[in-house]
Coordinates of C-alpha atoms and ligand atoms in Angstrom, one line a residue:
M1 CA 0.4 -0.1 0.2
E2 CA 1.2 3.0 -0.7
I3 CA 0.6 5.7 2.8
F4 CA 1.4 9.2 2.4
H5 CA 1.3 10.6 5.9
I6 CA 0.9 14.9 5.6
S7 CA 2.0 16.8 8.4
A8 CA 3.4 20.1 10.1
E9 CA 5.7 18.0 12.8
C10 CA 7.9 15.1 12.3
Y11 CA 10.7 13.5 15.0
P12 CA 13.2 14.3 14.1
V13 CA 12.8 16.2 12.5
A14 CA 10.5 19.4 14.0
K15 CA 9.2 18.4 17.1
V16 CA 6.8 20.8 19.2
G17 CA 4.5 18.2 20.5
G18 CA 3.4 14.3 20.8
L19 CA 2.5 14.7 16.7
A20 CA 5.6 14.7 16.2
D21 CA 6.5 11.4 18.5
V22 CA 3.5 9.9 16.2
V23 CA 4.0 10.6 12.5
G24 CA 8.1 9.6 13.4
A25 CA 7.3 6.4 14.5
L26 CA 4.2 5.1 12.8
P27 CA 5.5 5.5 9.0
K28 CA 8.6 3.6 10.6
Y29 CA 6.2 0.8 11.1
Q30 CA 4.1 1.1 8.5
N31 CA 6.9 1.0 6.2
N32 CA 8.7 -2.5 8.6
A33 CA 5.2 -3.9 7.7
G34 CA 6.3 -3.7 4.3
D35 CA 4.3 -0.7 2.8
K36 CA 5.8 2.1 1.1
V37 CA 4.7 5.2 3.4
R38 CA 5.9 8.9 2.9
V39 CA 5.9 12.0 4.9
V40 CA 5.0 15.4 3.6
M41 CA 5.9 18.1 6.0
P42 CA 7.2 22.0 5.9
C43 CA 10.8 22.8 5.9
Y44 CA 11.2 25.2 8.7
D45 CA 14.7 26.4 9.7
T46 CA 16.2 23.3 11.7
K47 CA 18.9 21.9 13.0
F48 CA 17.9 18.1 11.0
K49 CA 17.7 20.3 7.2
K50 CA 21.4 22.3 8.1
E51 CA 22.8 17.9 9.6
N52 CA 21.4 16.4 6.2
D53 CA 21.5 15.6 2.4
F54 CA 18.2 16.5 0.3
E55 CA 17.6 16.2 -3.3
C56 CA 14.8 18.2 -5.4
V57 CA 12.7 16.1 -6.4
Y58 CA 9.6 18.9 -7.4
W59 CA 9.5 23.0 -7.5
G60 CA 6.7 24.9 -9.0
H61 CA 4.9 27.8 -8.2
V62 CA 1.1 28.1 -4.8
K63 CA -0.6 30.3 -5.7
L64 CA -2.6 31.4 -2.9
G65 CA -5.3 34.9 -4.6
D66 CA -2.9 37.4 -5.5
F67 CA 0.3 35.9 -3.9
N68 CA 2.7 33.4 -5.3
F69 CA 5.4 31.3 -3.6
P70 CA 7.9 29.3 -5.3
F71 CA 8.5 26.5 -3.6
N72 CA 10.2 22.9 -4.2
I73 CA 9.9 19.1 -2.8
L74 CA 13.0 18.4 -1.1
K75 CA 13.1 14.5 -0.8
E76 CA 16.3 13.4 2.1
K77 CA 18.6 11.1 0.6
T78 CA 18.6 8.2 2.5
D79 CA 15.8 7.5 3.8
K80 CA 17.6 7.2 7.6
L81 CA 14.1 7.5 9.3
G82 CA 12.8 4.4 8.3
F83 CA 10.6 5.5 5.7
E84 CA 10.2 8.3 2.2
L85 CA 11.3 12.4 4.3
Y86 CA 9.7 15.1 1.6
L87 CA 10.1 18.8 2.9
V88 CA 8.5 21.8 0.9
E89 CA 10.3 24.4 0.5
I90 CA 8.6 27.8 0.5
Q91 CA 11.2 29.8 2.2
E92 CA 9.2 32.6 2.0
L93 CA 6.7 31.2 4.8
F94 CA 9.1 28.3 6.2
D95 CA 12.4 29.8 6.8
R96 CA 11.5 30.3 10.3
K97 CA 13.2 28.3 13.9
D98 CA 9.2 28.0 14.9
V99 CA 6.8 25.4 13.8
Y100 CA 3.9 27.4 14.9
G101 CA 2.9 31.3 15.8
Y102 CA 3.3 33.1 13.5
Q103 CA 0.8 35.8 12.4
D104 CA 0.8 34.7 9.0
D105 CA 0.4 30.9 10.2
I106 CA -2.9 30.6 8.1
E107 CA -0.7 31.2 4.8
R108 CA 1.9 28.7 5.4
F109 CA -0.3 26.4 6.0
L110 CA -2.6 26.9 3.7
S111 CA 0.1 27.2 0.6
F112 CA 1.6 23.7 2.9
Q113 CA -1.6 22.0 1.8
I114 CA -1.4 23.4 -1.8
A115 CA 2.4 22.5 -2.7
T116 CA 1.6 19.5 -0.9
L117 CA -0.7 18.3 -3.5
D118 CA 0.0 20.1 -6.7
W119 CA 3.1 17.7 -5.9
I120 CA 1.1 14.5 -5.5
S121 CA -1.1 15.1 -8.4
G122 CA 1.5 16.0 -10.6
R123 CA 3.1 12.2 -9.6
S124 CA 2.7 9.5 -11.7
E125 CA 2.6 7.5 -9.7
V126 CA -0.9 7.3 -8.0
A127 CA -1.6 6.7 -3.9
D128 CA -3.0 4.3 -2.3
V129 CA -5.0 7.1 1.0
I130 CA -3.7 10.5 1.9
N131 CA -3.6 10.2 6.1
C132 CA -3.6 14.3 7.2
H133 CA -2.5 14.9 10.8
D134 CA -4.7 17.5 13.1
H135 CA -6.1 21.0 11.6
H136 CA -2.8 22.4 9.6
T137 CA -3.0 19.7 7.3
G138 CA -7.0 19.4 7.4
L139 CA -7.9 21.6 4.0
I140 CA -6.6 18.5 2.2
P141 CA -9.4 16.4 2.5
F142 CA -11.4 18.5 1.0
M143 CA -9.7 19.9 -2.2
M144 CA -8.6 16.6 -3.0
L145 CA -12.9 16.4 -3.8
Y146 CA -13.6 19.5 -5.1
C147 CA -10.5 21.2 -6.6
H148 CA -11.1 21.2 -10.7
K149 CA -6.8 21.1 -10.5
Y150 CA -6.9 18.2 -7.6
E151 CA -8.9 16.0 -10.0
K152 CA -6.7 13.3 -10.1
L153 CA -6.7 12.7 -6.6
R154 CA -10.6 12.7 -6.4
N155 CA -10.8 8.6 -5.6
I156 CA -8.2 8.6 -3.4
P157 CA -9.0 7.8 -0.1
S158 CA -7.9 9.9 2.9
M159 CA -8.5 10.1 6.3
I160 CA -8.0 12.0 9.3
T161 CA -6.4 11.6 12.0
I162 CA -7.0 14.0 14.9
H163 CA -4.3 14.4 18.4
N164 CA -6.1 18.0 19.6
G165 CA -9.4 19.2 18.8
L166 CA -9.3 22.3 20.4
Y167 CA -7.0 23.9 17.8
Q168 CA -8.8 23.7 14.3
G169 CA -7.6 27.2 12.0
Q170 CA -10.4 28.8 11.8
F171 CA -10.4 31.9 9.4
G172 CA -12.9 34.5 8.4
F173 CA -14.2 33.7 4.3
D174 CA -13.1 36.9 3.5
K175 CA -9.7 34.4 3.1
L176 CA -12.1 32.3 1.1
Y177 CA -10.5 33.5 -2.1
Y178 CA -6.9 31.3 -1.4
L179 CA -8.1 28.5 -1.8
P180 CA -7.9 26.4 -5.9
E181 CA -10.6 27.0 -7.8
F182 CA -13.8 24.9 -6.6
D183 CA -17.9 25.2 -7.5
L184 CA -19.5 26.9 -5.4
A185 CA -22.1 25.1 -4.7
H186 CA -19.3 23.5 -2.0
V187 CA -19.1 26.2 -1.0
N188 CA -21.2 25.7 2.6
V189 CA -19.0 22.6 3.4
L190 CA -16.1 24.7 4.0
E191 CA -18.4 26.9 6.5
W192 CA -18.7 25.8 11.3
D193 CA -20.0 29.0 13.1
N194 CA -19.8 31.7 10.0
C195 CA -15.9 30.5 9.8
I196 CA -14.0 28.4 7.5
N197 CA -12.7 25.4 9.8
S198 CA -10.1 23.1 8.6
L199 CA -10.3 21.1 10.8
A200 CA -14.2 21.2 10.7
V201 CA -13.6 20.8 6.8
A202 CA -11.7 17.8 7.5
I203 CA -14.5 15.6 9.9
K204 CA -17.1 16.3 6.6
C205 CA -14.5 15.7 3.7
A206 CA -12.4 13.0 5.1
W207 CA -13.2 9.0 4.1
A208 CA -12.5 7.7 7.3
V209 CA -11.9 10.5 11.3
T210 CA -9.7 8.8 14.4
T211 CA -8.7 10.1 17.4
V212 CA -5.7 9.4 18.9
S213 CA -7.0 6.8 22.1
P214 CA -10.9 4.9 22.2
N215 CA -11.9 7.2 25.3
Y216 CA -10.9 10.7 23.8
L217 CA -13.3 10.1 20.6
N218 CA -16.4 8.8 23.3
E219 CA -15.0 12.5 25.0
I220 CA -15.4 15.0 21.9
N221 CA -18.9 14.2 21.1
S222 CA -19.3 15.9 24.4
S223 CA -16.9 18.1 24.3
A224 CA -14.8 19.3 21.4
N225 CA -14.0 23.6 21.4
G226 CA -17.4 23.3 19.6
L227 CA -17.4 21.0 16.9
E228 CA -19.5 17.8 19.6
S229 CA -22.9 18.0 17.2
L230 CA -20.4 17.2 13.8
F231 CA -18.1 14.2 15.2
N232 CA -22.4 13.1 16.0
L233 CA -23.0 13.1 12.8
V234 CA -19.5 11.9 11.6
R235 CA -19.5 8.6 14.2
Y236 CA -20.2 6.1 10.7
K237 CA -16.8 6.6 9.8
S238 CA -14.6 7.1 13.2
R239 CA -12.4 5.1 15.3
G240 CA -10.5 5.6 18.5
I241 CA -6.9 4.1 17.9
L242 CA -4.5 4.1 20.4
N243 CA -1.3 5.3 19.9
G244 CA 1.4 3.2 20.5
I245 CA 4.9 4.4 21.0
D246 CA 8.7 4.3 19.7
I247 CA 10.0 1.1 21.9
E248 CA 13.7 1.9 19.9
V249 CA 13.5 5.2 20.7
W250 CA 12.7 4.5 24.2
D251 CA 14.6 2.2 25.1
P252 CA 15.7 1.8 28.4
A253 CA 18.2 -0.7 28.4
K254 CA 19.9 1.0 25.0
D255 CA 18.8 4.4 25.5
A256 CA 22.0 6.5 25.2
M257 CA 20.8 9.7 26.7
L258 CA 20.8 8.3 30.3
E259 CA 23.4 8.4 32.8
K260 CA 22.9 3.8 33.1
N261 CA 21.1 2.1 31.3
Y262 CA 18.7 -0.8 32.6
S263 CA 15.6 -3.3 32.2
I264 CA 12.9 -4.9 33.9
K265 CA 15.8 -7.1 35.7
N266 CA 18.0 -4.6 36.9
F267 CA 15.4 -2.0 37.1
E268 CA 16.3 -0.9 41.2
K269 CA 19.6 -0.1 40.6
G270 CA 19.7 0.8 36.8
K271 CA 17.2 3.5 37.8
Q272 CA 18.6 4.9 41.1
E273 CA 21.8 6.1 39.0
N274 CA 19.8 7.8 37.2
K275 CA 18.6 9.7 39.6
E276 CA 21.3 10.5 41.4
K277 CA 23.1 12.3 38.1
L278 CA 19.4 13.4 37.7
C279 CA 19.4 15.4 41.5
N280 CA 22.3 16.4 41.2
L281 CA 22.3 18.0 38.1
F282 CA 19.4 19.9 39.9
N283 CA 19.9 20.0 43.3
L284 CA 17.4 17.5 45.0
D285 CA 17.7 15.1 47.8
P286 CA 18.1 11.3 45.2
T287 CA 17.2 9.6 49.3
K288 CA 13.4 11.2 48.5
P289 CA 10.1 10.2 46.2
L290 CA 11.1 12.6 43.1
F291 CA 7.8 13.4 41.0
S292 CA 8.3 14.9 37.6
F293 CA 6.4 17.1 35.0
I294 CA 7.3 16.6 31.9
G295 CA 5.1 18.7 28.4
R296 CA 3.7 22.0 27.7
L297 CA 2.8 24.0 30.0
L298 CA -0.9 24.9 29.4
E299 CA -4.1 25.1 31.3
E300 CA -5.0 22.2 29.1
K301 CA -2.4 20.0 30.5
G302 CA -4.0 21.1 33.8
G303 CA -0.1 23.8 33.8
D304 CA -2.3 26.1 35.8
L305 CA -2.2 24.1 38.7
L306 CA 1.0 22.7 39.0
P307 CA 2.4 26.1 40.9
H308 CA -0.7 26.0 44.4
A309 CA 0.2 21.9 43.6
A310 CA 3.9 22.2 44.2
A311 CA 3.7 24.3 46.9
L312 CA 1.0 22.3 48.7
A313 CA 2.4 19.4 48.3
L314 CA 6.0 20.5 48.9
S315 CA 4.6 22.6 52.6
E316 CA 2.6 19.4 53.7
N317 CA 5.4 16.6 52.7
Y318 CA 8.1 18.9 54.0
Q319 CA 11.3 17.6 52.4
Q320 CA 9.8 14.5 52.1
I321 CA 9.9 14.9 48.4
N322 CA 11.5 16.7 45.6
I323 CA 9.1 17.3 42.3
L324 CA 10.4 19.0 39.9
I325 CA 8.5 20.5 36.5
L326 CA 10.7 20.4 32.6
G327 CA 8.5 22.3 30.2
S328 CA 7.6 25.6 28.9
G329 CA 4.6 27.8 27.5
D330 CA 1.9 30.1 29.2
K331 CA 4.2 32.7 30.8
V332 CA 2.2 33.3 34.1
I333 CA 3.2 29.5 34.8
E334 CA 6.5 29.7 34.9
N335 CA 6.8 32.2 36.7
Q336 CA 4.9 31.7 39.3
L337 CA 6.3 27.6 38.9
N338 CA 9.9 29.7 39.5
S339 CA 8.8 32.0 42.4
L340 CA 8.7 28.3 43.9
L341 CA 12.7 27.7 44.0
Q342 CA 13.1 30.5 46.7
D343 CA 11.1 28.5 49.6
Y344 CA 12.1 24.5 48.1
K345 CA 15.3 25.3 47.9
G346 CA 16.5 20.6 47.5
N347 CA 13.5 19.7 46.6
Y348 CA 12.0 21.6 43.7
N349 CA 13.5 22.9 40.5
T350 CA 13.0 23.6 37.3
F351 CA 13.6 23.6 33.6
I352 CA 12.4 25.6 32.0
G353 CA 12.4 25.5 27.6
Y354 CA 12.3 21.7 25.6
N355 CA 15.5 19.3 26.5
E356 CA 14.9 16.2 24.7
E357 CA 17.9 15.0 26.3
L358 CA 16.2 15.4 30.4
A359 CA 13.2 14.3 29.0
H360 CA 15.1 11.1 28.5
L361 CA 16.8 11.0 32.2
I362 CA 13.5 12.7 34.3
Y363 CA 12.1 9.4 32.7
A364 CA 14.2 7.9 33.7
G365 CA 15.2 9.0 37.4
S366 CA 12.4 9.9 38.7
D367 CA 10.2 8.0 40.3
F368 CA 6.1 9.4 40.3
L369 CA 5.5 11.3 36.5
L370 CA 2.6 14.1 37.4
M371 CA -0.6 14.2 33.9
P372 CA -2.5 16.2 35.7
S373 CA -4.1 17.1 32.4
R374 CA -7.8 18.4 31.3
V375 CA -7.8 17.6 28.1
E376 CA -5.4 14.7 27.0
P377 CA -6.5 13.1 23.4
C378 CA -3.4 10.0 24.3
G379 CA -0.6 11.3 26.4
L380 CA 2.5 9.4 25.6
N381 CA 4.6 10.8 28.4
Q382 CA 2.9 8.3 30.8
M383 CA 3.6 5.1 28.6
Y384 CA 7.6 6.3 28.4
S385 CA 6.7 6.7 31.9
L386 CA 6.2 3.3 32.3
R387 CA 8.8 2.0 30.0
Y388 CA 11.2 3.4 31.8
G389 CA 9.4 2.3 35.1
T390 CA 8.1 5.4 36.6
I391 CA 4.4 6.0 37.7
P392 CA 2.6 7.8 36.4
I393 CA -0.4 9.4 38.3
V394 CA -3.1 11.0 35.9
R395 CA -6.1 12.5 35.9
R396 CA -8.6 9.6 34.6
T397 CA -8.9 11.8 30.8
G398 CA -8.7 11.0 26.8
G399 CA -6.6 8.1 26.1
L400 CA -4.7 8.7 29.5
R401 CA -7.8 7.2 30.7
D402 CA -7.0 4.0 27.9
T403 CA -3.3 3.9 29.1
V404 CA -3.3 4.0 33.4
I405 CA -5.2 2.1 35.5
D406 CA -5.1 2.7 39.2
F407 CA -2.7 0.4 41.1
G408 CA -5.8 0.3 44.0
D409 CA -7.3 -2.1 41.1
D410 CA -4.6 -3.8 40.0
G411 CA -3.2 -1.6 37.7
N412 CA 0.1 0.2 37.4
G413 CA -0.3 3.5 38.1
I414 CA -1.9 6.5 40.0
C415 CA -5.7 8.0 38.7
H416 CA -8.2 10.3 40.1
D417 CA -11.3 11.9 38.8
Q418 CA -10.7 16.4 39.1
A419 CA -8.9 18.4 38.0
T420 CA -7.9 20.0 40.6
V421 CA -5.1 21.2 42.8
G422 CA -7.3 18.8 46.3
D423 CA -7.0 15.5 43.7
I424 CA -3.2 16.2 42.4
C425 CA -2.0 16.0 46.6
Y426 CA -4.2 12.9 47.3
S427 CA -2.4 11.0 44.6
I428 CA 1.2 12.1 45.0
Q429 CA 0.3 11.2 49.6
R430 CA -0.8 7.7 47.7
A431 CA 2.4 8.1 45.9
V432 CA 4.5 8.6 48.9
D433 CA 2.7 5.6 50.8
L434 CA 3.2 3.8 48.1
Y435 CA 6.7 4.6 47.4
D436 CA 7.8 4.2 51.4
D437 CA 6.4 0.1 50.9
K438 CA 9.7 -1.2 48.6
K439 CA 7.7 -4.2 48.2
H440 CA 4.4 -2.4 46.3
F441 CA 5.5 -0.3 45.0
N442 CA 8.7 -2.2 42.8
K443 CA 5.6 -4.0 42.3
I444 CA 3.5 -1.8 40.7
R445 CA 6.7 -1.0 38.4
K446 CA 7.5 -3.5 36.2
I447 CA 4.2 -4.2 35.5
G448 CA 4.3 -0.9 33.7
M449 CA 7.7 -1.9 32.4
S450 CA 6.4 -5.2 31.0
T451 CA 3.2 -3.4 29.3
D452 CA 3.2 -3.3 25.7
H453 CA 2.8 0.2 24.1
S454 CA 4.1 -0.5 21.7
W455 CA 3.4 0.3 17.4
E456 CA 4.5 -2.6 16.2
R457 CA 1.1 -3.8 17.4
V458 CA -0.8 -0.9 16.8
C459 CA -0.1 0.1 12.9
Q460 CA -2.0 -2.6 12.1
E461 CA -5.3 -0.7 13.1
Y462 CA -4.2 2.3 10.9
I463 CA -3.5 -0.3 8.3
E464 CA -7.1 -2.3 8.9
M465 CA -8.7 1.4 8.6
Y466 CA -7.6 2.2 5.0
K467 CA -8.7 -1.4 4.2
L468 CA -11.6 0.1 5.3
I469 CA -11.6 3.2 3.1
I470 CA -10.0 1.8 -0.1
N471 CA -12.5 -0.8 -0.2
K472 CA -15.1 2.1 -0.1
K473 CA -13.5 3.4 -3.5
Ligands
GLC501 C1 -1.3 15.8 20.8 C2 -2.3 15.9 22.2 C3 -1.9 14.5 23.1 C4 -0.9 12.9 22.2 C5 0.0 13.7 21.0 C6 -0.2 12.9 19.4 O1 -0.1 16.4 21.8 O2 -2.7 16.9 22.9 O3 -2.2 13.7 24.3 O4 -0.5 12.0 23.1 O5 -1.0 14.7 20.1 O6 -1.0 11.8 19.1

């Protein structure tokens, strides 16, 4: 099967969040399983771009209303990622350090989608399926169906995979003229709440809709930032497929970013050495349980609860626990977290920023990982932490509910129901008690380490979904 994945992020080329990890791993496992897989993404000014060799396989001009942007399709020469990687180079729009956050993001991602389809429709071979990811690629299923110049792609099935339905890529109808020509009889397909809503368009037009966990699919029927009724309408073509993790990149026995490698056979000693290194780096106490948070400091991730929860937990368990936070995001949250540094020196620290290497060491060296998310379509961090023998403490939501079961129910982690400081602190207290009962603590860590969350198993579910829509042709 010939599969195209189209995405704004892909690890290790450019990463903001979990989307990159998924698009960096799923295609590799699909390729290993015998399919021909290509990933297409914008060409940002990244380290990966500078350090690797590319060849230009196609070029053209994107016409975006009155604008005309030259573009090149660059292929990474060696397929070193385990699949064919294509970067869409539109210098004026993407030769920048960050993936998102610019005033012209609508123009940037729309141009990216048009250039991608210009290229795909210009190729002599036809694809079997086009898998789009999130709203940045949401107009592709519409353009394939209705834009005159992509007529050749009309019968190719498209699928939208939703990693986060909160972000929808809305813009006004004043920009309608950016889109390549189509019969205006279909203009209402673009509309949701008086705007062009890229995610809604994808949900309407794609032949199949997947979310990144089964439970998230259930939740968005009642909570999807305004798209609830639409999700209800398309249930017949929707499925929740739980993400996997790349067990080659995330392997405590081989991970080169760790102080000490370990497996389920010697995890106690291995984790302790990583913990000592981490505590050394951050002036923490390696004899006390270490609670960490890794991720974006946003309300959605429960980031706003962290400063208060950390302060309360640290004062209730004075000098009995450590807390370490790695992340960046909302400046108010960042400042609140930093303002605790003075009061809890020796038991609390932060690293404001993003650092992949440090994240690996934290998974290995921590005892517990905090994930107090309000919204978590899947969540990968809990799966990384399970694999590294670190017990996740999660709010039961989205994919966290699918992957973490409370140890009180013979599970692998600690769960609470409310996104509140009280619930987080109650879970931390249960964790402290568990930590003191070494036999039980180790048993739970072992359960986590032996859970199989590999893509090998999961990628078959994607193939099944593709087959379903290909058969509908
Ligand atoms: C987004 C979601 C996260 C999910 C990831 C990968 O970042 O917020 O829950 O795990 O995408 O699908």
